[in-house]
């Protein structure tokens, strides 16, 4: 007599959560690669910036969590973006109404896919 296999299925909410996380990871990786290869550059304006010290003993480029909000113009249309990443970067916080310029990379056929250039250039990745 053959033994029955006890097969436990993954609950649907957990499976949906796993798929959502994997899809987000794929989107982030593919968009970074696409921006590095096919992206166009433009000068954008950083209008919100925050740098939080997480760990003074962390490895290089991992001691702070940096968040930036920015905007840029393509064909007279404004696009906005927001990124969060780990870095050792520690600019002073922006005061109300203060801005900074930064290069932004975007896909010419889909400008909604964009990031600061420092996050998607091969020469600067891992630094």
JSON list of N, CA and C in Angstrom, two decimals, residues 46-104:
[
{"chain": "A", "resi": 46, "resn": "UNK", "atom": "N", "xyz": [16.53, 68.35, -6.37]},
{"chain": "A", "resi": 46, "resn": "UNK", "atom": "CA", "xyz": [16.20, 67.63, -5.14]},
{"chain": "A", "resi": 46, "resn": "UNK", "atom": "C", "xyz": [15.51, 68.62, -4.22]},
{"chain": "A", "resi": 47, "resn": "UNK", "atom": "N", "xyz": [14.26, 68.31, -3.84]},
{"chain": "A", "resi": 47, "resn": "UNK", "atom": "CA", "xyz": [13.51, 69.24, -2.99]},
{"chain": "A", "resi": 47, "resn": "UNK", "atom": "C", "xyz": [13.22, 68.68, -1.60]},
{"chain": "A", "resi": 48, "resn": "UNK", "atom": "N", "xyz": [13.54, 67.42, -1.36]},
{"chain": "A", "resi": 48, "resn": "UNK", "atom": "CA", "xyz": [13.47, 66.89, 0.01]},
{"chain": "A", "resi": 48, "resn": "UNK", "atom": "C", "xyz": [14.62, 65.91, 0.19]},
{"chain": "A", "resi": 49, "resn": "UNK", "atom": "N", "xyz": [15.24, 65.97, 1.36]},
{"chain": "A", "resi": 49, "resn": "UNK", "atom": "CA", "xyz": [16.41, 65.14, 1.64]},
{"chain": "A", "resi": 49, "resn": "UNK", "atom": "C", "xyz": [16.44, 64.83, 3.13]},
{"chain": "A", "resi": 50, "resn": "UNK", "atom": "N", "xyz": [16.71, 63.57, 3.45]},
{"chain": "A", "resi": 50, "resn": "UNK", "atom": "CA", "xyz": [16.86, 63.18, 4.84]},
{"chain": "A", "resi": 50, "resn": "UNK", "atom": "C", "xyz": [17.93, 62.11, 4.92]},
{"chain": "A", "resi": 51, "resn": "UNK", "atom": "N", "xyz": [18.81, 62.19, 5.89]},
{"chain": "A", "resi": 51, "resn": "UNK", "atom": "CA", "xyz": [19.86, 61.22, 6.10]},
{"chain": "A", "resi": 51, "resn": "UNK", "atom": "C", "xyz": [19.82, 60.80, 7.57]},
{"chain": "A", "resi": 52, "resn": "UNK", "atom": "N", "xyz": [19.58, 59.51, 7.80]},
{"chain": "A", "resi": 52, "resn": "UNK", "atom": "CA", "xyz": [19.45, 58.99, 9.15]},
{"chain": "A", "resi": 52, "resn": "UNK", "atom": "C", "xyz": [20.63, 58.06, 9.45]},
{"chain": "A", "resi": 53, "resn": "UNK", "atom": "N", "xyz": [21.34, 58.31, 10.54]},
{"chain": "A", "resi": 53, "resn": "UNK", "atom": "CA", "xyz": [22.44, 57.45, 10.96]},
{"chain": "A", "resi": 53, "resn": "UNK", "atom": "C", "xyz": [21.87, 56.19, 11.58]},
{"chain": "A", "resi": 54, "resn": "UNK", "atom": "N", "xyz": [22.18, 55.03, 10.99]},
{"chain": "A", "resi": 54, "resn": "UNK", "atom": "CA", "xyz": [21.65, 53.76, 11.48]},
{"chain": "A", "resi": 54, "resn": "UNK", "atom": "C", "xyz": [22.65, 53.00, 12.35]},
{"chain": "A", "resi": 55, "resn": "UNK", "atom": "N", "xyz": [23.92, 52.99, 11.93]},
{"chain": "A", "resi": 55, "resn": "UNK", "atom": "CA", "xyz": [24.90, 52.17, 12.62]},
{"chain": "A", "resi": 55, "resn": "UNK", "atom": "C", "xyz": [26.29, 52.75, 12.34]},
{"chain": "A", "resi": 56, "resn": "UNK", "atom": "N", "xyz": [26.97, 53.19, 13.38]},
{"chain": "A", "resi": 56, "resn": "UNK", "atom": "CA", "xyz": [28.30, 53.77, 13.19]},
{"chain": "A", "resi": 56, "resn": "UNK", "atom": "C", "xyz": [29.35, 52.71, 12.90]},
{"chain": "A", "resi": 57, "resn": "UNK", "atom": "N", "xyz": [29.05, 51.44, 13.16]},
{"chain": "A", "resi": 57, "resn": "UNK", "atom": "CA", "xyz": [30.02, 50.37, 12.93]},
{"chain": "A", "resi": 57, "resn": "UNK", "atom": "C", "xyz": [29.69, 49.54, 11.69]},
{"chain": "A", "resi": 58, "resn": "UNK", "atom": "N", "xyz": [28.80, 50.03, 10.86]},
{"chain": "A", "resi": 58, "resn": "UNK", "atom": "CA", "xyz": [28.41, 49.30, 9.65]},
{"chain": "A", "resi": 58, "resn": "UNK", "atom": "C", "xyz": [29.53, 49.33, 8.62]},
{"chain": "A", "resi": 59, "resn": "UNK", "atom": "N", "xyz": [29.43, 48.42, 7.65]},
{"chain": "A", "resi": 59, "resn": "UNK", "atom": "CA", "xyz": [30.41, 48.39, 6.57]},
{"chain": "A", "resi": 59, "resn": "UNK", "atom": "C", "xyz": [30.28, 49.65, 5.72]},
{"chain": "A", "resi": 60, "resn": "UNK", "atom": "N", "xyz": [31.25, 49.83, 4.83]},
{"chain": "A", "resi": 60, "resn": "UNK", "atom": "CA", "xyz": [31.28, 51.03, 4.00]},
{"chain": "A", "resi": 60, "resn": "UNK", "atom": "C", "xyz": [29.99, 51.19, 3.20]},
{"chain": "A", "resi": 61, "resn": "UNK", "atom": "N", "xyz": [29.49, 52.42, 3.13]},
{"chain": "A", "resi": 61, "resn": "UNK", "atom": "CA", "xyz": [28.27, 52.80, 2.42]},
{"chain": "A", "resi": 61, "resn": "UNK", "atom": "C", "xyz": [27.01, 52.17, 2.98]},
{"chain": "A", "resi": 62, "resn": "UNK", "atom": "N", "xyz": [27.01, 51.77, 4.22]},
{"chain": "A", "resi": 62, "resn": "UNK", "atom": "CA", "xyz": [25.83, 51.16, 4.83]},
{"chain": "A", "resi": 62, "resn": "UNK", "atom": "C", "xyz": [25.46, 51.78, 6.17]},
{"chain": "A", "resi": 63, "resn": "UNK", "atom": "N", "xyz": [26.12, 52.86, 6.56]},
{"chain": "A", "resi": 63, "resn": "UNK", "atom": "CA", "xyz": [25.88, 53.41, 7.89]},
{"chain": "A", "resi": 63, "resn": "UNK", "atom": "C", "xyz": [24.66, 54.31, 7.97]},
{"chain": "A", "resi": 64, "resn": "UNK", "atom": "N", "xyz": [24.19, 54.82, 6.83]},
{"chain": "A", "resi": 64, "resn": "UNK", "atom": "CA", "xyz": [23.06, 55.76, 6.83]},
{"chain": "A", "resi": 64, "resn": "UNK", "atom": "C", "xyz": [21.98, 55.30, 5.86]},
{"chain": "A", "resi": 65, "resn": "UNK", "atom": "N", "xyz": [20.76, 55.71, 6.16]},
{"chain": "A", "resi": 65, "resn": "UNK", "atom": "CA", "xyz": [19.65, 55.54, 5.22]},
{"chain": "A", "resi": 65, "resn": "UNK", "atom": "C", "xyz": [19.32, 56.93, 4.70]},
{"chain": "A", "resi": 66, "resn": "UNK", "atom": "N", "xyz": [19.41, 57.08, 3.39]},
{"chain": "A", "resi": 66, "resn": "UNK", "atom": "CA", "xyz": [19.18, 58.37, 2.74]},
{"chain": "A", "resi": 66, "resn": "UNK", "atom": "C", "xyz": [17.88, 58.31, 1.96]},
{"chain": "A", "resi": 67, "resn": "UNK", "atom": "N", "xyz": [17.07, 59.35, 2.08]},
{"chain": "A", "resi": 67, "resn": "UNK", "atom": "CA", "xyz": [15.86, 59.46, 1.27]},
{"chain": "A", "resi": 67, "resn": "UNK", "atom": "C", "xyz": [15.86, 60.81, 0.56]},
{"chain": "A", "resi": 68, "resn": "UNK", "atom": "N", "xyz": [15.49, 60.78, -0.72]},
{"chain": "A", "resi": 68, "resn": "UNK", "atom": "CA", "xyz": [15.47, 61.99, -1.54]},
{"chain": "A", "resi": 68, "resn": "UNK", "atom": "C", "xyz": [14.18, 62.06, -2.33]},
{"chain": "A", "resi": 69, "resn": "UNK", "atom": "N", "xyz": [13.63, 63.23, -2.40]},
{"chain": "A", "resi": 69, "resn": "UNK", "atom": "CA", "xyz": [12.52, 63.52, -3.30]},
{"chain": "A", "resi": 69, "resn": "UNK", "atom": "C", "xyz": [13.03, 64.50, -4.33]},
{"chain": "A", "resi": 70, "resn": "UNK", "atom": "N", "xyz": [12.69, 64.29, -5.59]},
{"chain": "A", "resi": 70, "resn": "UNK", "atom": "CA", "xyz": [13.23, 65.13, -6.65]},
{"chain": "A", "resi": 70, "resn": "UNK", "atom": "C", "xyz": [12.21, 65.29, -7.78]},
{"chain": "A", "resi": 71, "resn": "UNK", "atom": "N", "xyz": [12.48, 66.25, -8.65]},
{"chain": "A", "resi": 71, "resn": "UNK", "atom": "CA", "xyz": [11.67, 66.43, -9.85]},
{"chain": "A", "resi": 71, "resn": "UNK", "atom": "C", "xyz": [12.56, 66.87, -10.98]},
{"chain": "A", "resi": 72, "resn": "UNK", "atom": "N", "xyz": [12.09, 66.63, -12.20]},
{"chain": "A", "resi": 72, "resn": "UNK", "atom": "CA", "xyz": [12.84, 67.02, -13.39]},
{"chain": "A", "resi": 72, "resn": "UNK", "atom": "C", "xyz": [11.86, 67.22, -14.55]},
{"chain": "A", "resi": 73, "resn": "UNK", "atom": "N", "xyz": [12.33, 67.90, -15.59]},
{"chain": "A", "resi": 73, "resn": "UNK", "atom": "CA", "xyz": [11.49, 68.20, -16.75]},
{"chain": "A", "resi": 73, "resn": "UNK", "atom": "C", "xyz": [11.98, 67.43, -17.97]},
{"chain": "A", "resi": 74, "resn": "UNK", "atom": "N", "xyz": [11.02, 66.84, -18.70]},
{"chain": "A", "resi": 74, "resn": "UNK", "atom": "CA", "xyz": [11.28, 66.20, -19.99]},
{"chain": "A", "resi": 74, "resn": "UNK", "atom": "C", "xyz": [10.20, 66.67, -20.94]},
{"chain": "A", "resi": 75, "resn": "UNK", "atom": "N", "xyz": [10.60, 67.29, -22.04]},
{"chain": "A", "resi": 75, "resn": "UNK", "atom": "CA", "xyz": [9.64, 67.83, -23.02]},
{"chain": "A", "resi": 75, "resn": "UNK", "atom": "C", "xyz": [8.60, 68.73, -22.36]},
{"chain": "A", "resi": 76, "resn": "UNK", "atom": "N", "xyz": [9.04, 69.59, -21.49]},
{"chain": "A", "resi": 76, "resn": "UNK", "atom": "CA", "xyz": [8.19, 70.56, -20.77]},
{"chain": "A", "resi": 76, "resn": "UNK", "atom": "C", "xyz": [7.17, 69.92, -19.85]},
{"chain": "A", "resi": 77, "resn": "UNK", "atom": "N", "xyz": [7.36, 68.66, -19.51]},
{"chain": "A", "resi": 77, "resn": "UNK", "atom": "CA", "xyz": [6.46, 68.00, -18.56]},
{"chain": "A", "resi": 77, "resn": "UNK", "atom": "C", "xyz": [7.27, 67.63, -17.31]},
{"chain": "A", "resi": 78, "resn": "UNK", "atom": "N", "xyz": [6.67, 67.89, -16.15]},
{"chain": "A", "resi": 78, "resn": "UNK", "atom": "CA", "xyz": [7.36, 67.63, -14.88]},
{"chain": "A", "resi": 78, "resn": "UNK", "atom": "C", "xyz": [7.11, 66.20, -14.42]},
{"chain": "A", "resi": 79, "resn": "UNK", "atom": "N", "xyz": [8.19, 65.53, -13.99]},
{"chain": "A", "resi": 79, "resn": "UNK", "atom": "CA", "xyz": [8.11, 64.19, -13.42]},
{"chain": "A", "resi": 79, "resn": "UNK", "atom": "C", "xyz": [8.73, 64.25, -12.04]},
{"chain": "A", "resi": 80, "resn": "UNK", "atom": "N", "xyz": [8.17, 63.49, -11.11]},
{"chain": "A", "resi": 80, "resn": "UNK", "atom": "CA", "xyz": [8.67, 63.45, -9.74]},
{"chain": "A", "resi": 80, "resn": "UNK", "atom": "C", "xyz": [9.17, 62.05, -9.43]},
{"chain": "A", "resi": 81, "resn": "UNK", "atom": "N", "xyz": [10.11, 61.98, -8.50]},
{"chain": "A", "resi": 81, "resn": "UNK", "atom": "CA", "xyz": [10.63, 60.70, -8.07]},
{"chain": "A", "resi": 81, "resn": "UNK", "atom": "C", "xyz": [11.02, 60.76, -6.60]},
{"chain": "A", "resi": 82, "resn": "UNK", "atom": "N", "xyz": [11.15, 59.59, -6.01]},
{"chain": "A", "resi": 82, "resn": "UNK", "atom": "CA", "xyz": [11.53, 59.48, -4.60]},
{"chain": "A", "resi": 82, "resn": "UNK", "atom": "C", "xyz": [12.34, 58.20, -4.45]},
{"chain": "A", "resi": 83, "resn": "UNK", "atom": "N", "xyz": [13.48, 58.26, -3.77]},
{"chain": "A", "resi": 83, "resn": "UNK", "atom": "CA", "xyz": [14.31, 57.08, -3.56]},
{"chain": "A", "resi": 83, "resn": "UNK", "atom": "C", "xyz": [14.74, 56.99, -2.10]},
{"chain": "A", "resi": 84, "resn": "UNK", "atom": "N", "xyz": [14.98, 55.77, -1.67]},
{"chain": "A", "resi": 84, "resn": "UNK", "atom": "CA", "xyz": [15.55, 55.48, -0.35]},
{"chain": "A", "resi": 84, "resn": "UNK", "atom": "C", "xyz": [16.67, 54.48, -0.59]},
{"chain": "A", "resi": 85, "resn": "UNK", "atom": "N", "xyz": [17.85, 54.75, -0.05]},
{"chain": "A", "resi": 85, "resn": "UNK", "atom": "CA", "xyz": [18.98, 53.85, -0.24]},
{"chain": "A", "resi": 85, "resn": "UNK", "atom": "C", "xyz": [19.95, 53.97, 0.93]},
{"chain": "A", "resi": 86, "resn": "UNK", "atom": "N", "xyz": [20.86, 52.99, 1.04]},
{"chain": "A", "resi": 86, "resn": "UNK", "atom": "CA", "xyz": [21.89, 53.00, 2.08]},
{"chain": "A", "resi": 86, "resn": "UNK", "atom": "C", "xyz": [23.15, 53.64, 1.53]},
{"chain": "A", "resi": 87, "resn": "UNK", "atom": "N", "xyz": [23.78, 54.47, 2.34]},
{"chain": "A", "resi": 87, "resn": "UNK", "atom": "CA", "xyz": [24.97, 55.19, 1.89]},
{"chain": "A", "resi": 87, "resn": "UNK", "atom": "C", "xyz": [25.68, 55.79, 3.10]},
{"chain": "A", "resi": 88, "resn": "UNK", "atom": "N", "xyz": [26.87, 56.34, 2.85]},
{"chain": "A", "resi": 88, "resn": "UNK", "atom": "CA", "xyz": [27.57, 57.12, 3.87]},
{"chain": "A", "resi": 88, "resn": "UNK", "atom": "C", "xyz": [27.36, 58.61, 3.62]},
{"chain": "A", "resi": 89, "resn": "UNK", "atom": "N", "xyz": [26.59, 58.93, 2.61]},
{"chain": "A", "resi": 89, "resn": "UNK", "atom": "CA", "xyz": [26.32, 60.32, 2.23]},
{"chain": "A", "resi": 89, "resn": "UNK", "atom": "C", "xyz": [25.63, 61.05, 3.38]},
{"chain": "A", "resi": 90, "resn": "UNK", "atom": "N", "xyz": [26.11, 62.24, 3.68]},
{"chain": "A", "resi": 90, "resn": "UNK", "atom": "CA", "xyz": [25.52, 63.00, 4.79]},
{"chain": "A", "resi": 90, "resn": "UNK", "atom": "C", "xyz": [25.47, 64.48, 4.47]},
{"chain": "A", "resi": 91, "resn": "UNK", "atom": "N", "xyz": [24.65, 64.84, 3.51]},
{"chain": "A", "resi": 91, "resn": "UNK", "atom": "CA", "xyz": [24.42, 66.26, 3.25]},
{"chain": "A", "resi": 91, "resn": "UNK", "atom": "C", "xyz": [23.67, 66.85, 4.41]},
{"chain": "A", "resi": 92, "resn": "UNK", "atom": "N", "xyz": [23.79, 68.17, 4.61]},
{"chain": "A", "resi": 92, "resn": "UNK", "atom": "CA", "xyz": [22.91, 68.79, 5.60]},
{"chain": "A", "resi": 92, "resn": "UNK", "atom": "C", "xyz": [21.47, 68.75, 5.09]},
{"chain": "A", "resi": 93, "resn": "UNK", "atom": "N", "xyz": [20.53, 68.68, 5.99]},
{"chain": "A", "resi": 93, "resn": "UNK", "atom": "CA", "xyz": [19.11, 68.64, 5.59]},
{"chain": "A", "resi": 93, "resn": "UNK", "atom": "C", "xyz": [18.73, 69.92, 4.85]},
{"chain": "A", "resi": 94, "resn": "UNK", "atom": "N", "xyz": [17.75, 69.80, 3.99]},
{"chain": "A", "resi": 94, "resn": "UNK", "atom": "CA", "xyz": [17.27, 70.97, 3.24]},
{"chain": "A", "resi": 94, "resn": "UNK", "atom": "C", "xyz": [16.31, 71.77, 4.09]},
{"chain": "A", "resi": 95, "resn": "UNK", "atom": "N", "xyz": [16.49, 73.08, 4.10]},
{"chain": "A", "resi": 95, "resn": "UNK", "atom": "CA", "xyz": [15.55, 73.97, 4.78]},
{"chain": "A", "resi": 95, "resn": "UNK", "atom": "C", "xyz": [14.30, 74.14, 3.92]},
{"chain": "A", "resi": 96, "resn": "UNK", "atom": "N", "xyz": [13.27, 74.70, 4.48]},
{"chain": "A", "resi": 96, "resn": "UNK", "atom": "CA", "xyz": [12.02, 74.95, 3.75]},
{"chain": "A", "resi": 96, "resn": "UNK", "atom": "C", "xyz": [12.30, 75.81, 2.52]},
{"chain": "A", "resi": 97, "resn": "UNK", "atom": "N", "xyz": [11.94, 75.30, 1.35]},
{"chain": "A", "resi": 97, "resn": "UNK", "atom": "CA", "xyz": [12.14, 76.04, 0.11]},
{"chain": "A", "resi": 97, "resn": "UNK", "atom": "C", "xyz": [13.52, 75.89, -0.51]},
{"chain": "A", "resi": 98, "resn": "UNK", "atom": "N", "xyz": [14.46, 75.26, 0.19]},
{"chain": "A", "resi": 98, "resn": "UNK", "atom": "CA", "xyz": [15.81, 75.07, -0.34]},
{"chain": "A", "resi": 98, "resn": "UNK", "atom": "C", "xyz": [15.83, 73.86, -1.28]},
{"chain": "A", "resi": 99, "resn": "UNK", "atom": "N", "xyz": [16.64, 73.93, -2.33]},
{"chain": "A", "resi": 99, "resn": "UNK", "atom": "CA", "xyz": [16.77, 72.83, -3.29]},
{"chain": "A", "resi": 99, "resn": "UNK", "atom": "C", "xyz": [18.23, 72.60, -3.64]},
{"chain": "A", "resi": 100, "resn": "UNK", "atom": "N", "xyz": [18.51, 71.46, -4.25]},
{"chain": "A", "resi": 100, "resn": "UNK", "atom": "CA", "xyz": [19.83, 71.14, -4.78]},
{"chain": "A", "resi": 100, "resn": "UNK", "atom": "C", "xyz": [19.66, 70.54, -6.16]},
{"chain": "A", "resi": 101, "resn": "UNK", "atom": "N", "xyz": [20.66, 70.69, -7.00]},
{"chain": "A", "resi": 101, "resn": "UNK", "atom": "CA", "xyz": [20.63, 70.09, -8.34]},
{"chain": "A", "resi": 101, "resn": "UNK", "atom": "C", "xyz": [21.32, 68.73, -8.30]},
{"chain": "A", "resi": 102, "resn": "UNK", "atom": "N", "xyz": [20.80, 67.80, -9.09]},
{"chain": "A", "resi": 102, "resn": "UNK", "atom": "CA", "xyz": [21.39, 66.47, -9.19]},
{"chain": "A", "resi": 102, "resn": "UNK", "atom": "C", "xyz": [21.01, 65.87, -10.54]},
{"chain": "A", "resi": 103, "resn": "UNK", "atom": "N", "xyz": [21.95, 65.09, -11.11]},
{"chain": "A", "resi": 103, "resn": "UNK", "atom": "CA", "xyz": [21.65, 64.43, -12.38]},
{"chain": "A", "resi": 103, "resn": "UNK", "atom": "C", "xyz": [20.67, 63.29, -12.16]},
{"chain": "A", "resi": 104, "resn": "UNK", "atom": "N", "xyz": [19.67, 63.21, -13.02]},
{"chain": "A", "resi": 104, "resn": "UNK", "atom": "CA", "xyz": [18.64, 62.18, -12.97]},
{"chain": "A", "resi": 104, "resn": "UNK", "atom": "C", "xyz": [18.68, 61.40, -14.28]}
]
